[in-house]
Tab-separated table of C-alpha atoms in Angstrom:
chain	number	residue	atom	x	y	z
A	841	MET	CA	95.342	110.575	124.976
A	842	THR	CA	96.926	107.189	125.572
A	843	THR	CA	96.688	105.322	128.876
A	844	ARG	CA	100.397	105.898	129.476
A	845	ARG	CA	100.049	109.623	128.849
A	846	LYS	CA	97.073	109.738	131.197
A	847	SER	CA	98.996	108.026	133.970
A	848	LEU	CA	101.978	110.324	133.485
A	849	LEU	CA	99.758	113.375	133.788
A	850	ILE	CA	98.149	112.154	137.004
A	851	LEU	CA	101.566	111.305	138.434
A	852	ALA	CA	103.044	114.680	137.531
A	853	LEU	CA	100.136	116.624	138.972
A	854	ALA	CA	99.940	114.484	142.086
A	855	LEU	CA	103.621	115.101	142.761
A	856	ALA	CA	102.902	118.819	142.584
A	857	ALA	CA	100.883	118.711	145.798
A	858	PRO	CA	102.088	121.354	148.254
A	859	ALA	CA	102.853	120.333	151.796
A	860	VAL	CA	100.030	122.331	153.350
A	861	ALA	CA	96.328	121.824	152.672
A	862	ALA	CA	93.437	123.713	154.203
A	863	SER	CA	90.190	122.299	155.499
A	864	ALA	CA	86.901	123.100	153.809
A	865	SER	CA	84.975	122.675	157.036
A	866	GLY	CA	84.728	124.743	160.189
A	867	SER	CA	84.539	128.489	160.662
A	868	ASP	CA	87.137	131.171	160.103
A	869	SER	CA	89.149	132.011	163.177
A	870	ALA	CA	89.452	135.657	162.165
A	871	LEU	CA	87.686	137.853	159.658
A	872	ALA	CA	90.297	140.583	159.377
A	873	GLN	CA	93.951	139.803	159.855
A	874	THR	CA	96.633	140.543	157.272
A	875	LEU	CA	95.774	140.170	153.592
A	876	ALA	CA	98.903	139.827	151.476
A	877	PRO	CA	99.150	142.560	148.832
A	878	VAL	CA	98.488	141.662	145.222
A	879	THR	CA	101.656	141.221	143.181
A	880	ALA	CA	102.624	140.297	139.636
A	881	ALA	CA	102.836	136.676	140.793
A	882	ASP	CA	99.081	136.594	141.454
A	883	ARG	CA	96.626	135.402	138.821
A	884	SER	CA	94.071	138.094	138.091
A	885	ILE	CA	91.492	139.194	135.556
A	886	GLY	CA	90.358	142.737	134.922
A	887	ARG	CA	92.056	146.111	134.746
A	888	ALA	CA	95.169	146.358	136.880
A	889	ASP	CA	94.097	149.893	137.817
A	890	ALA	CA	90.485	149.002	138.579
A	891	PRO	CA	89.220	150.960	141.602
A	892	VAL	CA	88.206	147.780	143.423
A	893	THR	CA	90.190	144.565	143.869
A	894	VAL	CA	88.390	141.388	144.903
A	895	VAL	CA	90.582	138.555	146.184
A	896	GLU	CA	89.063	135.079	146.124
A	897	TYR	CA	90.501	132.085	147.982
A	898	ALA	CA	89.147	128.898	146.454
A	899	SER	CA	89.774	125.197	145.953
A	900	PHE	CA	89.168	123.101	142.873
A	901	ALA	CA	87.775	120.371	145.148
A	902	CYS	CA	85.304	122.689	146.903
A	903	ASN	CA	81.695	122.291	145.736
A	904	HIS	CA	80.740	125.725	147.083
A	905	CYS	CA	83.568	127.223	145.002
A	906	ALA	CA	82.293	125.378	141.937
A	907	ASP	CA	78.769	126.661	142.583
A	908	TRP	CA	80.069	130.224	142.816
A	909	HIS	CA	81.943	129.913	139.537
A	910	ARG	CA	78.977	128.256	137.873
A	911	PHE	CA	76.162	130.502	139.069
A	912	VAL	CA	77.685	133.807	140.212
A	913	TYR	CA	80.934	134.341	138.302
A	914	PRO	CA	79.448	134.813	134.786
A	915	THR	CA	77.250	137.719	135.930
A	916	PHE	CA	79.949	139.025	138.277
A	917	LYS	CA	82.382	139.110	135.349
A	918	SER	CA	80.040	140.854	132.929
A	919	ARG	CA	78.816	143.376	135.499
A	920	PHE	CA	82.033	144.289	137.281
A	921	ILE	CA	85.149	142.919	135.558
A	922	ASP	CA	84.251	143.557	131.923
A	923	THR	CA	83.135	147.109	132.780
A	924	GLY	CA	86.484	147.934	134.387
A	925	GLN	CA	85.152	148.324	137.917
A	926	VAL	CA	86.822	145.272	139.482
A	927	ARG	CA	89.996	143.252	139.242
A	928	LEU	CA	89.478	139.691	140.488
A	929	VAL	CA	92.446	137.857	142.001
A	930	PHE	CA	92.282	134.066	142.457
A	931	ARG	CA	94.378	132.409	145.149
A	932	ASN	CA	94.555	128.666	145.657
A	933	LEU	CA	93.571	127.224	149.021
A	934	PRO	CA	93.593	123.439	148.474
A	935	THR	CA	91.043	121.445	150.468
A	936	LEU	CA	90.106	117.805	150.829
A	937	PRO	CA	90.142	115.635	148.813
A	938	GLU	CA	93.722	116.659	148.146
A	939	GLU	CA	94.049	114.274	145.195
A	940	MET	CA	91.752	116.702	143.357
A	941	SER	CA	92.486	120.118	144.825
A	942	MET	CA	96.261	120.022	144.679
A	943	PRO	CA	96.672	118.711	141.120
A	944	GLY	CA	93.954	121.160	140.041
A	945	ALA	CA	95.903	124.012	141.598
A	946	ALA	CA	99.090	122.934	139.817
A	947	LEU	CA	97.349	122.561	136.465
A	948	ALA	CA	95.811	126.027	136.700
A	949	ARG	CA	99.077	127.566	137.820
A	950	CYS	CA	100.902	125.993	134.875
A	951	ALA	CA	98.508	127.439	132.295
A	952	ALA	CA	99.493	130.530	130.363
A	953	PRO	CA	98.759	133.389	132.814
A	954	GLU	CA	96.186	134.966	130.502
A	955	ARG	CA	94.363	131.626	130.321
A	956	PHE	CA	94.272	130.995	134.070
A	957	PHE	CA	90.605	131.888	134.519
A	958	ASP	CA	89.591	129.818	131.486
A	959	VAL	CA	91.293	126.837	133.120
A	960	ALA	CA	89.780	127.628	136.512
A	961	SER	CA	86.300	127.728	134.997
A	962	ALA	CA	86.858	124.440	133.164
A	963	LEU	CA	87.985	122.746	136.376
A	964	MET	CA	85.148	124.198	138.438
A	965	LEU	CA	82.490	123.277	135.881
A	966	GLY	CA	83.842	119.740	135.502
A	967	GLN	CA	84.306	119.094	139.202
A	968	ASP	CA	80.905	117.498	139.840
A	969	ALA	CA	81.470	114.836	137.182
A	970	VAL	CA	84.545	113.608	139.087
A	971	PHE	CA	82.588	113.399	142.328
A	972	ARG	CA	79.979	111.332	140.495
A	973	GLY	CA	82.632	108.793	139.475
A	974	GLY	CA	84.216	110.375	136.404
A	975	THR	CA	87.935	110.155	135.739
A	976	ARG	CA	90.435	112.840	136.558
A	977	GLU	CA	91.906	112.477	133.061
A	978	ASP	CA	88.560	113.550	131.590
A	979	TRP	CA	88.416	116.378	134.127
A	980	TYR	CA	91.871	117.609	133.113
A	981	ALA	CA	91.316	117.419	129.344
A	982	PRO	CA	89.037	120.477	128.855
A	983	ALA	CA	91.251	122.511	131.188
A	984	ILE	CA	94.402	121.622	129.269
A	985	ALA	CA	92.627	122.379	125.996
A	986	VAL	CA	92.113	126.026	127.030
A	987	SER	CA	95.381	126.395	128.956
A	988	GLY	CA	97.546	127.722	126.145
A	989	ARG	CA	99.994	124.925	126.961
A	990	THR	CA	100.500	121.388	125.730
A	991	GLN	CA	100.017	118.420	128.030
A	992	ALA	CA	103.780	117.878	128.016
A	993	GLN	CA	104.360	121.468	129.102
A	994	ILE	CA	101.814	121.128	131.898
A	995	GLU	CA	103.492	117.934	133.101
A	996	ALA	CA	106.937	119.519	133.021
A	997	CYS	CA	105.729	122.585	134.907
A	998	ALA	CA	103.688	120.793	137.570
A	999	THR	CA	106.596	119.639	139.724
A	1000	THR	CA	108.883	122.637	139.392
A	1001	PRO	CA	109.906	124.501	142.555
A	1002	ALA	CA	108.316	127.665	141.160
A	1003	THR	CA	104.889	126.018	140.853
A	1004	LEU	CA	105.056	124.524	144.328
A	1005	ALA	CA	106.224	127.832	145.777
A	1006	ALA	CA	103.370	129.732	144.106
A	1007	ILE	CA	100.718	127.402	145.524
A	1008	ASN	CA	102.294	127.427	148.970
A	1009	ARG	CA	102.502	131.218	148.829
A	1010	ASP	CA	98.735	131.333	148.306
A	1011	VAL	CA	98.203	128.949	151.229
A	1012	ASP	CA	100.484	131.016	153.455
A	1013	SER	CA	98.638	134.207	152.545
A	1014	ALA	CA	95.319	132.540	153.404
A	1015	ASN	CA	96.697	131.514	156.784
A	1016	ALA	CA	97.948	135.039	157.418
A	1017	ALA	CA	94.510	136.438	156.579
A	1018	GLY	CA	92.764	134.006	158.916
A	1019	VAL	CA	91.056	132.104	156.114
A	1020	ASN	CA	90.341	128.409	156.594
A	1021	THR	CA	87.168	127.932	154.558
A	1022	THR	CA	86.468	128.269	150.845
A	1023	PRO	CA	85.422	130.250	148.983
A	1024	ALA	CA	86.518	133.361	150.859
A	1025	PHE	CA	86.370	136.893	149.466
A	1026	PHE	CA	88.084	140.165	150.299
A	1027	VAL	CA	86.998	143.461	148.725
A	1028	ASN	CA	89.778	146.059	148.798
A	1029	GLY	CA	91.309	144.116	151.663
A	1030	ARG	CA	88.124	143.815	153.725
A	1031	ARG	CA	86.619	140.367	154.337
A	1032	VAL	CA	83.120	139.887	152.906
A	1033	THR	CA	81.157	136.952	154.290
A	1034	ASP	CA	78.193	137.254	151.907
A	1035	ARG	CA	79.505	135.704	148.680
A	1036	SER	CA	76.241	136.138	146.773
A	1037	LEU	CA	76.199	138.527	143.831
A	1038	GLY	CA	74.150	140.979	145.871
A	1039	GLY	CA	76.415	140.750	148.891
A	1040	LEU	CA	79.537	141.327	146.834
A	1041	GLU	CA	77.902	144.185	144.954
A	1042	VAL	CA	77.146	145.992	148.216
A	1043	ALA	CA	80.775	145.613	149.283
A	1044	ILE	CA	82.082	146.694	145.874
A	1045	ARG	CA	79.901	149.812	145.802
A	1046	ALA	CA	81.025	150.742	149.321
A	1047	ALA	CA	84.683	150.195	148.450
A	1048	ALA	CA	84.371	152.295	145.280
A	1049	ALA	CA	82.835	155.075	147.352
A	1050	GLY	CA	85.727	154.902	149.781
A	1051	GLN	CA	83.635	153.600	152.661
């Protein structure tokens, strides 16, 4: 990737920043308000008719989100998603520093829908290198490589009204649900504060049993 192409990518993704960003600090003002229903516009993985739907609000600049995707998600996926028990829905809730979270959200949103979680994992796993002084171009590269899109397509998509609207829709739904920290999880619409594998499993089993 040439220096010019790198700068164009950063510019395009930076311009994609939505107007509203959430804070990663503080406590949630409410644990159960109104969770927006899952629609075709959401990015999800797992059977659409799975008995349990888990909605995750996360930021690509949130180290706790990265830890969850690094240490919990692989087992969560194999145990619950791959077995057809759970559909996982990812919603963007950009946090500080916005120069990472917002471009990351745009990049992921601009990936082919079926590649969204591959891109999300690449961004989460590469996040720490950026915080240690790595470049955002190097952070983007593995994500683009698995996105199912070319760099040019990502750049063209990043600033479209549809991309901005999708990210802002996620932010609005987080606000409506009383979420202001990341990561945040809802199991069949009920907020779960224990994001460990064990905590989520308890909630999933209860939801599957109709409790």
